[in-house]
Amino acid sequence: MLFTSYDFLGFILVLFVLYYIVPKKFQWPLLLGFSYIFYFLADPTYLIYIGITTVTVYLLGCKIEQFREEQSAYLKANKEVLSREDKKLYKNKIKSKQWKYLLIALFINIGILAVLKYTNFAISNVNSIMGLLGSDKQFGFLDLALPMGISFYTFQSVGYIIDVYRGTCKAEKNIFKFALFVSFFPQLVQGPISRFSQMAETLYQEHSFDAKNVCYGLQRILWGFFKKLVIADRILTAVNEIIRNPDEYAGAYVFVGMMFYALELYADFTGGIDVTIGVAEVLGIRLAENFNRPFFSKSIKEYWNRWHITMGTWFTDYIFYPISVCGPMLKLSKFSRKKLGENLGKRVPIYLSSFTVWLATGIWHGASWNFVVWGLGNWVVIMVSQELEPLYAKFHARFHLQSNRYFQFFQVIRTIFIMSCLRSFDCYRNVPVTFKMLGTMFTTWNWNILWDGSLMQLGLTMTDYLILLAGTILLIAVSMIQRKGKVRDQIAACPYAVRVAIWYGLFLVVLLTGVYGIGYEASQFIYNQF
Amino acid sequence: MKKKAILKYIITAVVICVSLFFLQKLVQPKYMSDVVEGRLIAEYYDEEKDHDVIFVGDCEVYENFSPKVLWEEYGINSYIRGSAQQLIWQSYYLLEDTLRYEKPDVVIFNILSMMYDEPQKEAYNRMTIDGMKWSMSKVKSIQASMTEREEFLDYVFPILRYHSRWNELSKEDITYMFDAPNVAFNGYYMRVDVKPAENIPEGKILADYRFGDNSYYYLDKMVELCEKEGVELIFVKAPSLYPYWYPEWEEQMEEYAAEHGIRYINFLENVEETGVDFAVDTYDAGLHMNLSGAEKITRYLGDVLSEEVGLEDRRGEEKLQKIWEPKIKAYEEEIIRQYEKYGMN
C-alpha cells in the first residue's frame, strides 16, 4: 500500500476515527492490529519474517533482562557475604551469558537480513570471480522476496536488544507491545529508525483527542504529499531519462541529472518521513526527526549529522563506538601509536572504525558495488576533510572568511555538489559507468544545453519546470523560516483566514499539480526498498 | 464565543466544499469541440422520456441511425444511448438506467461489442460512464468497466482524474461549466462528409472465435431484463466494414437470436435492400455511415419497426410534435453548417 494511494488514505482515516472512539486501553492493540493488516496487505508472507524478528528479539531480550534481574537480586541478597572480587566474577559470568543471548539474536536477525538482501549480490560476485578464473560454472540466482522495510525493522529491533544488553533500556515484557514497536506501520516503510526508550513513552500511552495534535499531524502529512507528489514524482521523469540513457546524456546532462536527483531524493525521502511523522502525530505518538535542513550544511560531516539522522546515530551508537572500544581495536591503537607516533597513531583506530561504519552504511543502502563505493566515497571525503582541518584553520586565521556570508554560501554549494557527485553511484547502473559519466562533466563541454531548449527533451514540459522551480523556492523558504522555529507554530499564530488560506492553498496545489492517478506512473518511495 | 467559533468552522467548510465543487466542474472535460462523443450519454437526462425505441451500443448506433428520420417518416419517437466503444456491460447498465425513467416498446442493441470480453480503455470508460447520473446502475457499470489502474474514487470525485487539466483549460471550460447545448440529435452524431471505402481490410485470423463468457453473461442479462420489463429486444449489426465482422461471429449471433426468439438484422447482409453505397455513404472509409448512409439504413429499420414490429405512428400527437419541431430545425441547420464546413453543395 503506497503512502500516496487512496487505499492508504482510507486506511489511516478509518484508523484515526477508530483510534479516538475505542476505549483508550484498546488504542495500542488497535495500532498493532492495523500495523499487521498493513503488512499483510503488502504480502502475507512478509508476516513470517517480521514475526521471527519479533519473537526472537522479544524472547532473547527477556532472557537478557532476566539475567540482569537475577544479578541484582543475587547481589542484593549476598551484599554482605560477597567480596568485591566475587561480585566482579559473578557480574562477568552474567555478562557472558547475556552476551551469548545477544549474539544469538544478532545472528538470527542480521542473518535473515543478510541472506534475503545480499545472497544474490554474493552469488554475482562469486560468478564474476569464477569467470575471471576461466571457469564456465555459474551459480543461479535465488528468488528471494525482500520483505518491505526489513532493513528498518531489523535495525530497530537490533538497536533495542543491544540497549537491553547494555542496560540502557528495560526489556518489554508484553510481547504484543513489543510487536507494535517492531511493526508500527507508518515507520515500517522507510523509518525513522526509532529507539525503544524514546518511542515507548508515547506509543503505549492512552491518548485523548487533541485538536492541535491532529491538525498539526494532518498539516505535516499534507506537506509530505506536496514534496512527494508535486516535486519528487514530477522530476523523476527527467532523472530516469538521464540516468537510464548514459550514452545519450553526458557532460552537462550528468550535472543536471545529479542536481535533479538531489532534489528528487530530498523531496521523496523527507516527504515520506513527513507523512510518517504526521500520521504518528495525529495518533499522539512522537517519532524522532530524521532531517534537519541537510542542504544548508557547510561540510559533508555536518550534512550527515542532518540527513537521515536516526540512521547516522544508529551506526554511531551500535557500530562505531563498539568497534572503537573493542579489545583488538585498543591493541591496534596502542600498536599504531608506538609505530606511527602519537599524532598519527591515535587516528588509525578512528579511521578504521569509521571505515567499517561507512562500508556498512553503503551495504545497508543496497546490495551492489555502487553502494559500497558510495559509502566508502563518503568515508574518503570525511577523512580527507578531517585531515585538512589544520590547513583550513590556517586559511581562516589568515583570511577571516568563516563568518562571511558569501563564503558560507560557497561552502553550502560545495557540500551539495560533492554529495550529488557521490549520490551518482546510487543512480547509474554500475561503478565504471558512474565514474565515466562523472568524468564527462569535465570532458564533454555541452553547457549550452542549460539554455538552448535541450532540457525540454527530458520528458518535462515548461509548466513542469515552472512548478519545480516554484516548489524548490517554497522548500528553501520553508527551510529558512524553520530557523526561527516550527513553521506550523508560526502559521498557527496567524489570523484564522490566513491560516485557512495557507493550508487550503497547499491542499489545492497538491490536488491540482500533484503527479498522481491515471496518466502518471505511481512511484514507490525510494526508501521503501531498504 | 463558542457559537461564533462553530459558525466560523461551518462557513470555512462550506466555502471549501463549494470552491472544490466549482473547481471540479471546471476541470472536467466538456467534450464540446473535440471528441464530442463524450457528451452523448449526459444529454439523455434533459429529454422528455416517452420514447418508443431506445438504441444502446457503441459508435455503430450513434453514427448509423437517425431518430429524426424515424420520427419524420414513421412517427416513431426514438433515442440513442450510445457512446464510443460502449462495452456490452455498459450497454446493459445504461439500459437498466434508462428503464428507471421510461419503458419503451423496443430496445435495439448493436451487437459489435460482443467482441470485447474485458475492460478496454479508460478514456472510453470515462466517456460512457461520466455522463450517467448516479444510481446503482452507474456503480455497477464502473465496477464492471474499470481497467487495472483505475480507481472507483476517481469516478466519485472526477477532479482526482482530471486534476492535471488545469494546465489546458480554455474558454470552453468556463462557458460550458454547468450547461451546454446538445451536440447530438436524440443521441445521433451527424457527419455529412464523404470518404469512400476503398481498401477494406480483411480480418486477421483469430485463435478463438467464440465470444467470451462475460459477453454472453451480459447478453443473457439484457435478454432477461427486457423480458421482465416487457420490452421487445432487437439485435442489429450496423453496416460498418471495420472492425471486421467474422462469419463465425455472425453464426453465433444468429444461433443465439434464434434460440431466444429475438429479431436480428445484420445490415451488412442487407446492403442491396438498404441501398447503402460505400462510395458515398460513409465519411471514414467504411467504419461509420455519414448522414446519407445513416438515413438509408434508418429507413430500412423504420419499415421493420412499423410493419413487422407494429409500432404506431405518433406524428399526430401534439406534444411530441412540439418536441420534435425545434429538433428537426436544429438537425437541418446542422446539415447546412456541415455542408458549408466541408465545402459541399
Short mmCIF file of N, CA, C and O in Angstrom, two decimals, chain A residues 66-171:
data_model
loop_
_atom_site.label_atom_id
_atom_site.label_comp_id
_atom_site.label_asym_id
_atom_site.label_seq_id
_atom_site.Cartn_x
_atom_site.Cartn_y
_atom_site.Cartn_z
N GLN A 66 16.21 -10.97 32.29
CA GLN A 66 16.06 -11.90 33.42
C GLN A 66 17.40 -12.08 34.14
O GLN A 66 17.46 -12.08 35.36
N PHE A 67 18.46 -12.19 33.35
CA PHE A 67 19.80 -12.33 33.95
C PHE A 67 20.13 -11.09 34.79
O PHE A 67 20.72 -11.19 35.86
N ARG A 68 19.76 -9.93 34.26
CA ARG A 68 20.05 -8.70 34.99
C ARG A 68 19.30 -8.67 36.31
O ARG A 68 19.84 -8.31 37.34
N GLU A 69 18.02 -9.11 36.22
CA GLU A 69 17.22 -9.12 37.45
C GLU A 69 17.78 -10.13 38.46
O GLU A 69 17.87 -9.83 39.66
N GLU A 70 18.18 -11.29 37.92
CA GLU A 70 18.78 -12.31 38.80
C GLU A 70 20.03 -11.75 39.46
O GLU A 70 20.26 -11.92 40.65
N GLN A 71 20.82 -11.05 38.63
CA GLN A 71 22.07 -10.50 39.13
C GLN A 71 21.81 -9.50 40.26
O GLN A 71 22.42 -9.60 41.33
N SER A 72 20.87 -8.59 40.04
CA SER A 72 20.66 -7.59 41.09
C SER A 72 20.05 -8.23 42.34
O SER A 72 20.39 -7.85 43.46
N ALA A 73 19.19 -9.27 42.13
CA ALA A 73 18.61 -9.95 43.28
C ALA A 73 19.71 -10.68 44.06
O ALA A 73 19.77 -10.61 45.30
N TYR A 74 20.59 -11.35 43.32
CA TYR A 74 21.66 -12.12 43.96
C TYR A 74 22.61 -11.19 44.72
O TYR A 74 22.98 -11.45 45.86
N LEU A 75 22.98 -10.11 44.05
CA LEU A 75 23.93 -9.18 44.67
C LEU A 75 23.32 -8.52 45.90
O LEU A 75 24.00 -8.29 46.90
N LYS A 76 22.01 -8.26 45.83
CA LYS A 76 21.33 -7.63 46.96
C LYS A 76 21.27 -8.60 48.14
O LYS A 76 21.55 -8.23 49.28
N ALA A 77 20.95 -9.87 47.78
CA ALA A 77 20.81 -10.86 48.84
C ALA A 77 22.14 -11.19 49.50
O ALA A 77 22.20 -11.50 50.68
N ASN A 78 23.22 -11.12 48.70
CA ASN A 78 24.53 -11.52 49.24
C ASN A 78 25.48 -10.34 49.38
O ASN A 78 26.69 -10.49 49.34
N LYS A 79 24.85 -9.19 49.55
CA LYS A 79 25.61 -7.94 49.63
C LYS A 79 26.77 -7.99 50.62
O LYS A 79 27.89 -7.57 50.33
N GLU A 80 26.46 -8.59 51.79
CA GLU A 80 27.48 -8.57 52.84
C GLU A 80 28.42 -9.75 52.78
O GLU A 80 29.49 -9.73 53.36
N VAL A 81 28.03 -10.78 52.09
CA VAL A 81 28.86 -12.00 52.05
C VAL A 81 29.93 -11.91 50.97
O VAL A 81 31.05 -12.38 51.13
N LEU A 82 29.55 -11.31 49.84
CA LEU A 82 30.46 -11.34 48.68
C LEU A 82 31.54 -10.28 48.78
O LEU A 82 31.28 -9.14 49.18
N SER A 83 32.74 -10.72 48.38
CA SER A 83 33.84 -9.75 48.31
C SER A 83 33.73 -9.00 46.99
O SER A 83 32.96 -9.37 46.10
N ARG A 84 34.48 -7.97 46.86
CA ARG A 84 34.46 -7.16 45.63
C ARG A 84 34.83 -8.03 44.41
O ARG A 84 34.25 -7.93 43.34
N GLU A 85 35.82 -8.89 44.67
CA GLU A 85 36.30 -9.79 43.61
C GLU A 85 35.20 -10.77 43.18
O GLU A 85 34.99 -11.00 41.98
N ASP A 86 34.50 -11.31 44.19
CA ASP A 86 33.41 -12.26 43.90
C ASP A 86 32.32 -11.59 43.07
O ASP A 86 31.78 -12.17 42.13
N LYS A 87 32.01 -10.34 43.46
CA LYS A 87 30.97 -9.60 42.73
C LYS A 87 31.37 -9.42 41.29
O LYS A 87 30.56 -9.59 40.36
N LYS A 88 32.62 -9.08 41.10
CA LYS A 88 33.10 -8.84 39.74
C LYS A 88 33.02 -10.12 38.90
O LYS A 88 32.58 -10.11 37.75
N LEU A 89 33.46 -11.22 39.56
CA LEU A 89 33.42 -12.52 38.87
C LEU A 89 31.99 -12.89 38.48
O LEU A 89 31.72 -13.34 37.36
N TYR A 90 31.09 -12.67 39.45
CA TYR A 90 29.69 -13.00 39.19
C TYR A 90 29.12 -12.16 38.04
O TYR A 90 28.45 -12.66 37.15
N LYS A 91 29.45 -10.87 38.10
CA LYS A 91 28.94 -9.95 37.06
C LYS A 91 29.45 -10.36 35.69
O LYS A 91 28.73 -10.35 34.69
N ASN A 92 30.74 -10.74 35.65
CA ASN A 92 31.32 -11.17 34.36
C ASN A 92 30.63 -12.42 33.82
O ASN A 92 30.42 -12.57 32.62
N LYS A 93 30.30 -13.32 34.78
CA LYS A 93 29.63 -14.56 34.38
C LYS A 93 28.26 -14.25 33.76
O LYS A 93 27.88 -14.77 32.71
N ILE A 94 27.55 -13.35 34.44
CA ILE A 94 26.23 -12.95 33.93
C ILE A 94 26.37 -12.25 32.57
O ILE A 94 25.64 -12.54 31.62
N LYS A 95 27.35 -11.35 32.52
CA LYS A 95 27.56 -10.59 31.28
C LYS A 95 27.84 -11.55 30.12
O LYS A 95 27.37 -11.36 28.99
N SER A 96 28.63 -12.58 30.42
CA SER A 96 28.98 -13.54 29.37
C SER A 96 27.74 -14.29 28.89
O SER A 96 27.57 -14.55 27.69
N LYS A 97 26.85 -14.64 29.83
CA LYS A 97 25.60 -15.32 29.45
C LYS A 97 24.74 -14.38 28.60
O LYS A 97 24.17 -14.78 27.58
N GLN A 98 24.65 -13.14 29.04
CA GLN A 98 23.85 -12.14 28.29
C GLN A 98 24.43 -11.97 26.88
O GLN A 98 23.70 -11.86 25.90
N TRP A 99 25.74 -11.92 26.81
CA TRP A 99 26.44 -11.74 25.53
C TRP A 99 26.07 -12.85 24.55
O TRP A 99 25.83 -12.60 23.37
N LYS A 100 26.00 -14.10 25.10
CA LYS A 100 25.65 -15.23 24.24
C LYS A 100 24.24 -15.04 23.65
O LYS A 100 24.02 -15.26 22.47
N TYR A 101 23.31 -14.64 24.50
CA TYR A 101 21.95 -14.44 24.01
C TYR A 101 21.87 -13.28 23.01
O TYR A 101 21.13 -13.33 22.04
N LEU A 102 22.68 -12.27 23.30
CA LEU A 102 22.70 -11.13 22.35
C LEU A 102 23.22 -11.60 20.99
O LEU A 102 22.66 -11.27 19.95
N LEU A 103 24.29 -12.41 21.05
CA LEU A 103 24.87 -12.91 19.79
C LEU A 103 23.86 -13.74 19.00
O LEU A 103 23.77 -13.63 17.79
N ILE A 104 23.11 -14.58 19.73
CA ILE A 104 22.09 -15.40 19.05
C ILE A 104 21.08 -14.48 18.34
O ILE A 104 20.75 -14.68 17.17
N ALA A 105 20.64 -13.46 19.05
CA ALA A 105 19.65 -12.52 18.47
C ALA A 105 20.24 -11.83 17.24
O ALA A 105 19.57 -11.71 16.20
N LEU A 106 21.49 -11.38 17.36
CA LEU A 106 22.11 -10.69 16.22
C LEU A 106 22.30 -11.65 15.05
O LEU A 106 22.05 -11.30 13.89
N PHE A 107 22.73 -12.86 15.39
CA PHE A 107 22.99 -13.86 14.34
C PHE A 107 21.70 -14.15 13.56
O PHE A 107 21.69 -14.16 12.33
N ILE A 108 20.61 -14.37 14.29
CA ILE A 108 19.34 -14.70 13.60
C ILE A 108 18.87 -13.53 12.75
O ILE A 108 18.56 -13.67 11.57
N ASN A 109 18.85 -12.35 13.36
CA ASN A 109 18.19 -11.23 12.68
C ASN A 109 19.05 -10.56 11.61
O ASN A 109 18.57 -10.26 10.52
N ILE A 110 20.33 -10.35 11.93
CA ILE A 110 21.20 -9.82 10.88
C ILE A 110 21.34 -10.89 9.80
O ILE A 110 21.45 -10.58 8.61
N GLY A 111 21.30 -12.17 10.24
CA GLY A 111 21.41 -13.28 9.30
C GLY A 111 20.26 -13.27 8.29
O GLY A 111 20.48 -13.39 7.09
N ILE A 112 19.03 -13.10 8.80
CA ILE A 112 17.87 -13.06 7.88
C ILE A 112 18.04 -11.92 6.88
O ILE A 112 17.87 -12.09 5.67
N LEU A 113 18.41 -10.75 7.42
CA LEU A 113 18.58 -9.58 6.55
C LEU A 113 19.66 -9.85 5.50
O LEU A 113 19.48 -9.58 4.32
N ALA A 114 20.77 -10.42 5.99
CA ALA A 114 21.90 -10.65 5.08
C ALA A 114 21.53 -11.66 4.00
O ALA A 114 21.82 -11.44 2.81
N VAL A 115 20.88 -12.74 4.40
CA VAL A 115 20.53 -13.78 3.42
C VAL A 115 19.56 -13.22 2.38
O VAL A 115 19.75 -13.36 1.18
N LEU A 116 18.52 -12.56 2.87
CA LEU A 116 17.50 -12.07 1.93
C LEU A 116 18.02 -10.96 1.03
O LEU A 116 17.70 -10.87 -0.14
N LYS A 117 18.85 -10.12 1.61
CA LYS A 117 19.25 -8.92 0.86
C LYS A 117 20.55 -9.10 0.07
O LYS A 117 20.73 -8.47 -0.97
N TYR A 118 21.44 -9.95 0.59
CA TYR A 118 22.78 -9.96 -0.01
C TYR A 118 23.20 -11.27 -0.69
O TYR A 118 24.27 -11.33 -1.26
N THR A 119 22.35 -12.31 -0.60
CA THR A 119 22.75 -13.59 -1.19
C THR A 119 23.02 -13.45 -2.69
O THR A 119 24.07 -13.89 -3.18
N ASN A 120 22.09 -12.83 -3.39
CA ASN A 120 22.27 -12.72 -4.85
C ASN A 120 23.46 -11.83 -5.22
O ASN A 120 24.11 -12.05 -6.23
N PHE A 121 23.73 -10.84 -4.37
CA PHE A 121 24.91 -9.99 -4.58
C PHE A 121 26.18 -10.84 -4.44
O PHE A 121 27.10 -10.77 -5.25
N ALA A 122 26.17 -11.69 -3.41
CA ALA A 122 27.33 -12.58 -3.18
C ALA A 122 27.48 -13.54 -4.36
O ALA A 122 28.59 -13.74 -4.88
N ILE A 123 26.36 -14.11 -4.81
CA ILE A 123 26.41 -15.06 -5.93
C ILE A 123 26.97 -14.37 -7.17
O ILE A 123 27.83 -14.92 -7.87
N SER A 124 26.53 -13.15 -7.44
CA SER A 124 27.01 -12.47 -8.65
C SER A 124 28.50 -12.21 -8.56
O SER A 124 29.23 -12.30 -9.55
N ASN A 125 29.00 -11.92 -7.35
CA ASN A 125 30.45 -11.70 -7.19
C ASN A 125 31.23 -13.00 -7.37
O ASN A 125 32.28 -13.00 -8.00
N VAL A 126 30.68 -14.06 -6.80
CA VAL A 126 31.34 -15.36 -6.95
C VAL A 126 31.39 -15.73 -8.44
O VAL A 126 32.44 -16.16 -8.96
N ASN A 127 30.28 -15.52 -9.13
CA ASN A 127 30.23 -15.82 -10.57
C ASN A 127 31.26 -15.00 -11.34
O ASN A 127 31.93 -15.51 -12.24
N SER A 128 31.39 -13.72 -10.96
CA SER A 128 32.37 -12.86 -11.65
C SER A 128 33.79 -13.38 -11.43
O SER A 128 34.60 -13.44 -12.36
N ILE A 129 34.07 -13.74 -10.19
CA ILE A 129 35.43 -14.22 -9.87
C ILE A 129 35.70 -15.52 -10.63
O ILE A 129 36.77 -15.70 -11.22
N MET A 130 34.70 -16.41 -10.65
CA MET A 130 34.89 -17.69 -11.36
C MET A 130 35.08 -17.45 -12.84
O MET A 130 35.88 -18.12 -13.50
N GLY A 131 34.37 -16.46 -13.36
CA GLY A 131 34.54 -16.10 -14.77
C GLY A 131 35.95 -15.61 -15.04
O GLY A 131 36.57 -15.98 -16.04
N LEU A 132 36.46 -14.78 -14.12
CA LEU A 132 37.82 -14.24 -14.28
C LEU A 132 38.86 -15.35 -14.22
O LEU A 132 39.91 -15.29 -14.86
N LEU A 133 38.54 -16.37 -13.41
CA LEU A 133 39.48 -17.50 -13.27
C LEU A 133 39.33 -18.51 -14.42
O LEU A 133 39.97 -19.55 -14.43
N GLY A 134 38.45 -18.20 -15.33
CA GLY A 134 38.30 -19.04 -16.52
C GLY A 134 37.33 -20.19 -16.36
O GLY A 134 37.24 -21.07 -17.23
N SER A 135 36.58 -20.18 -15.25
CA SER A 135 35.63 -21.28 -15.06
C SER A 135 34.30 -20.96 -15.76
O SER A 135 33.85 -19.82 -15.78
N ASP A 136 33.67 -22.00 -16.33
CA ASP A 136 32.38 -21.81 -17.01
C ASP A 136 31.22 -21.94 -16.02
O ASP A 136 30.08 -21.59 -16.33
N LYS A 137 31.53 -22.46 -14.86
CA LYS A 137 30.46 -22.74 -13.88
C LYS A 137 29.89 -21.42 -13.33
O LYS A 137 30.64 -20.53 -12.94
N GLN A 138 28.60 -21.33 -13.36
CA GLN A 138 27.95 -20.15 -12.82
C GLN A 138 26.82 -20.59 -11.90
O GLN A 138 26.08 -21.51 -12.23
N PHE A 139 26.69 -19.93 -10.76
CA PHE A 139 25.61 -20.26 -9.83
C PHE A 139 24.35 -19.46 -10.20
O PHE A 139 24.46 -18.29 -10.59
N GLY A 140 23.23 -20.12 -10.09
CA GLY A 140 21.97 -19.42 -10.41
C GLY A 140 21.56 -18.51 -9.25
O GLY A 140 21.93 -18.75 -8.10
N PHE A 141 20.80 -17.46 -9.58
CA PHE A 141 20.34 -16.55 -8.53
C PHE A 141 19.12 -17.13 -7.82
O PHE A 141 18.37 -17.92 -8.41
N LEU A 142 18.95 -16.74 -6.57
CA LEU A 142 17.82 -17.25 -5.80
C LEU A 142 16.65 -16.27 -5.88
O LEU A 142 16.86 -15.05 -5.96
N ASP A 143 15.47 -16.83 -5.87
CA ASP A 143 14.28 -15.99 -5.94
C ASP A 143 13.86 -15.65 -4.51
O ASP A 143 13.03 -16.32 -3.92
N LEU A 144 14.48 -14.61 -3.96
CA LEU A 144 14.21 -14.27 -2.56
C LEU A 144 13.40 -12.98 -2.48
O LEU A 144 13.76 -11.98 -3.09
N ALA A 145 12.31 -13.05 -1.73
CA ALA A 145 11.50 -11.83 -1.57
C ALA A 145 12.11 -10.99 -0.45
O ALA A 145 12.48 -11.51 0.59
N LEU A 146 12.25 -9.71 -0.70
CA LEU A 146 12.78 -8.83 0.33
C LEU A 146 11.59 -8.15 1.03
O LEU A 146 10.95 -7.28 0.45
N PRO A 147 11.30 -8.58 2.26
CA PRO A 147 10.12 -8.01 2.92
C PRO A 147 10.22 -6.50 3.06
O PRO A 147 11.30 -5.96 3.30
N MET A 148 9.08 -5.87 2.91
CA MET A 148 9.01 -4.41 2.99
C MET A 148 9.59 -3.90 4.33
O MET A 148 9.25 -4.41 5.39
N GLY A 149 10.49 -2.94 4.22
CA GLY A 149 11.02 -2.28 5.42
C GLY A 149 11.89 -3.15 6.30
O GLY A 149 12.16 -2.81 7.45
N ILE A 150 12.39 -4.29 5.77
CA ILE A 150 13.15 -5.23 6.63
C ILE A 150 14.40 -4.57 7.23
O ILE A 150 14.75 -4.82 8.39
N SER A 151 15.05 -3.71 6.45
CA SER A 151 16.26 -3.08 6.98
C SER A 151 15.91 -2.18 8.16
O SER A 151 16.67 -2.10 9.13
N PHE A 152 14.75 -1.53 8.07
CA PHE A 152 14.37 -0.61 9.15
C PHE A 152 13.97 -1.37 10.41
O PHE A 152 14.44 -1.07 11.50
N TYR A 153 13.08 -2.36 10.25
CA TYR A 153 12.63 -3.01 11.48
C TYR A 153 13.72 -3.89 12.08
O TYR A 153 13.77 -4.09 13.29
N THR A 154 14.62 -4.42 11.24
CA THR A 154 15.72 -5.22 11.79
C THR A 154 16.65 -4.31 12.60
O THR A 154 17.03 -4.65 13.73
N PHE A 155 16.98 -3.16 12.05
CA PHE A 155 17.87 -2.24 12.78
C PHE A 155 17.22 -1.77 14.07
O PHE A 155 17.88 -1.65 15.10
N GLN A 156 15.94 -1.50 13.99
CA GLN A 156 15.24 -1.02 15.18
C GLN A 156 15.26 -2.10 16.27
O GLN A 156 15.51 -1.81 17.43
N SER A 157 15.02 -3.35 15.85
CA SER A 157 14.99 -4.46 16.81
C SER A 157 16.38 -4.74 17.37
O SER A 157 16.55 -4.99 18.56
N VAL A 158 17.38 -4.69 16.47
CA VAL A 158 18.76 -4.94 16.92
C VAL A 158 19.17 -3.84 17.89
O VAL A 158 19.79 -4.11 18.93
N GLY A 159 18.82 -2.60 17.58
CA GLY A 159 19.13 -1.48 18.49
C GLY A 159 18.51 -1.72 19.85
O GLY A 159 19.13 -1.49 20.89
N TYR A 160 17.28 -2.23 19.81
CA TYR A 160 16.56 -2.49 21.08
C TYR A 160 17.30 -3.51 21.93
O TYR A 160 17.55 -3.30 23.11
N ILE A 161 17.67 -4.64 21.31
CA ILE A 161 18.26 -5.71 22.13
C ILE A 161 19.67 -5.31 22.60
O ILE A 161 20.09 -5.70 23.70
N ILE A 162 20.36 -4.51 21.83
CA ILE A 162 21.67 -4.04 22.30
C ILE A 162 21.45 -3.10 23.50
O ILE A 162 22.19 -3.16 24.49
N ASP A 163 20.43 -2.26 23.41
CA ASP A 163 20.12 -1.37 24.53
C ASP A 163 19.76 -2.18 25.78
O ASP A 163 20.15 -1.82 26.89
N VAL A 164 19.01 -3.26 25.58
CA VAL A 164 18.65 -4.11 26.72
C VAL A 164 19.92 -4.73 27.30
O VAL A 164 20.13 -4.76 28.52
N TYR A 165 20.79 -5.19 26.42
CA TYR A 165 22.06 -5.80 26.86
C TYR A 165 22.91 -4.78 27.63
O TYR A 165 23.47 -5.08 28.68
N ARG A 166 22.92 -3.56 27.11
CA ARG A 166 23.71 -2.52 27.77
C ARG A 166 23.05 -2.01 29.04
O ARG A 166 23.67 -1.31 29.83
N GLY A 167 21.78 -2.31 29.16
CA GLY A 167 21.06 -1.85 30.33
C GLY A 167 20.54 -0.43 30.17
O GLY A 167 20.08 0.18 31.14
N THR A 168 20.60 0.11 28.97
CA THR A 168 20.09 1.48 28.77
C THR A 168 18.57 1.50 28.62
O THR A 168 17.96 2.55 28.67
N CYS A 169 17.99 0.31 28.37
CA CYS A 169 16.52 0.26 28.44
C CYS A 169 16.12 -1.11 28.96
O CYS A 169 16.88 -2.07 28.84
N LYS A 170 14.93 -1.15 29.56
CA LYS A 170 14.43 -2.42 30.10
C LYS A 170 13.69 -3.18 29.01
O LYS A 170 13.06 -2.56 28.16
N ALA A 171 13.79 -4.50 29.08
CA ALA A 171 13.09 -5.31 28.07
C ALA A 171 11.58 -5.17 28.27
O ALA A 171 11.10 -5.12 29.40
#
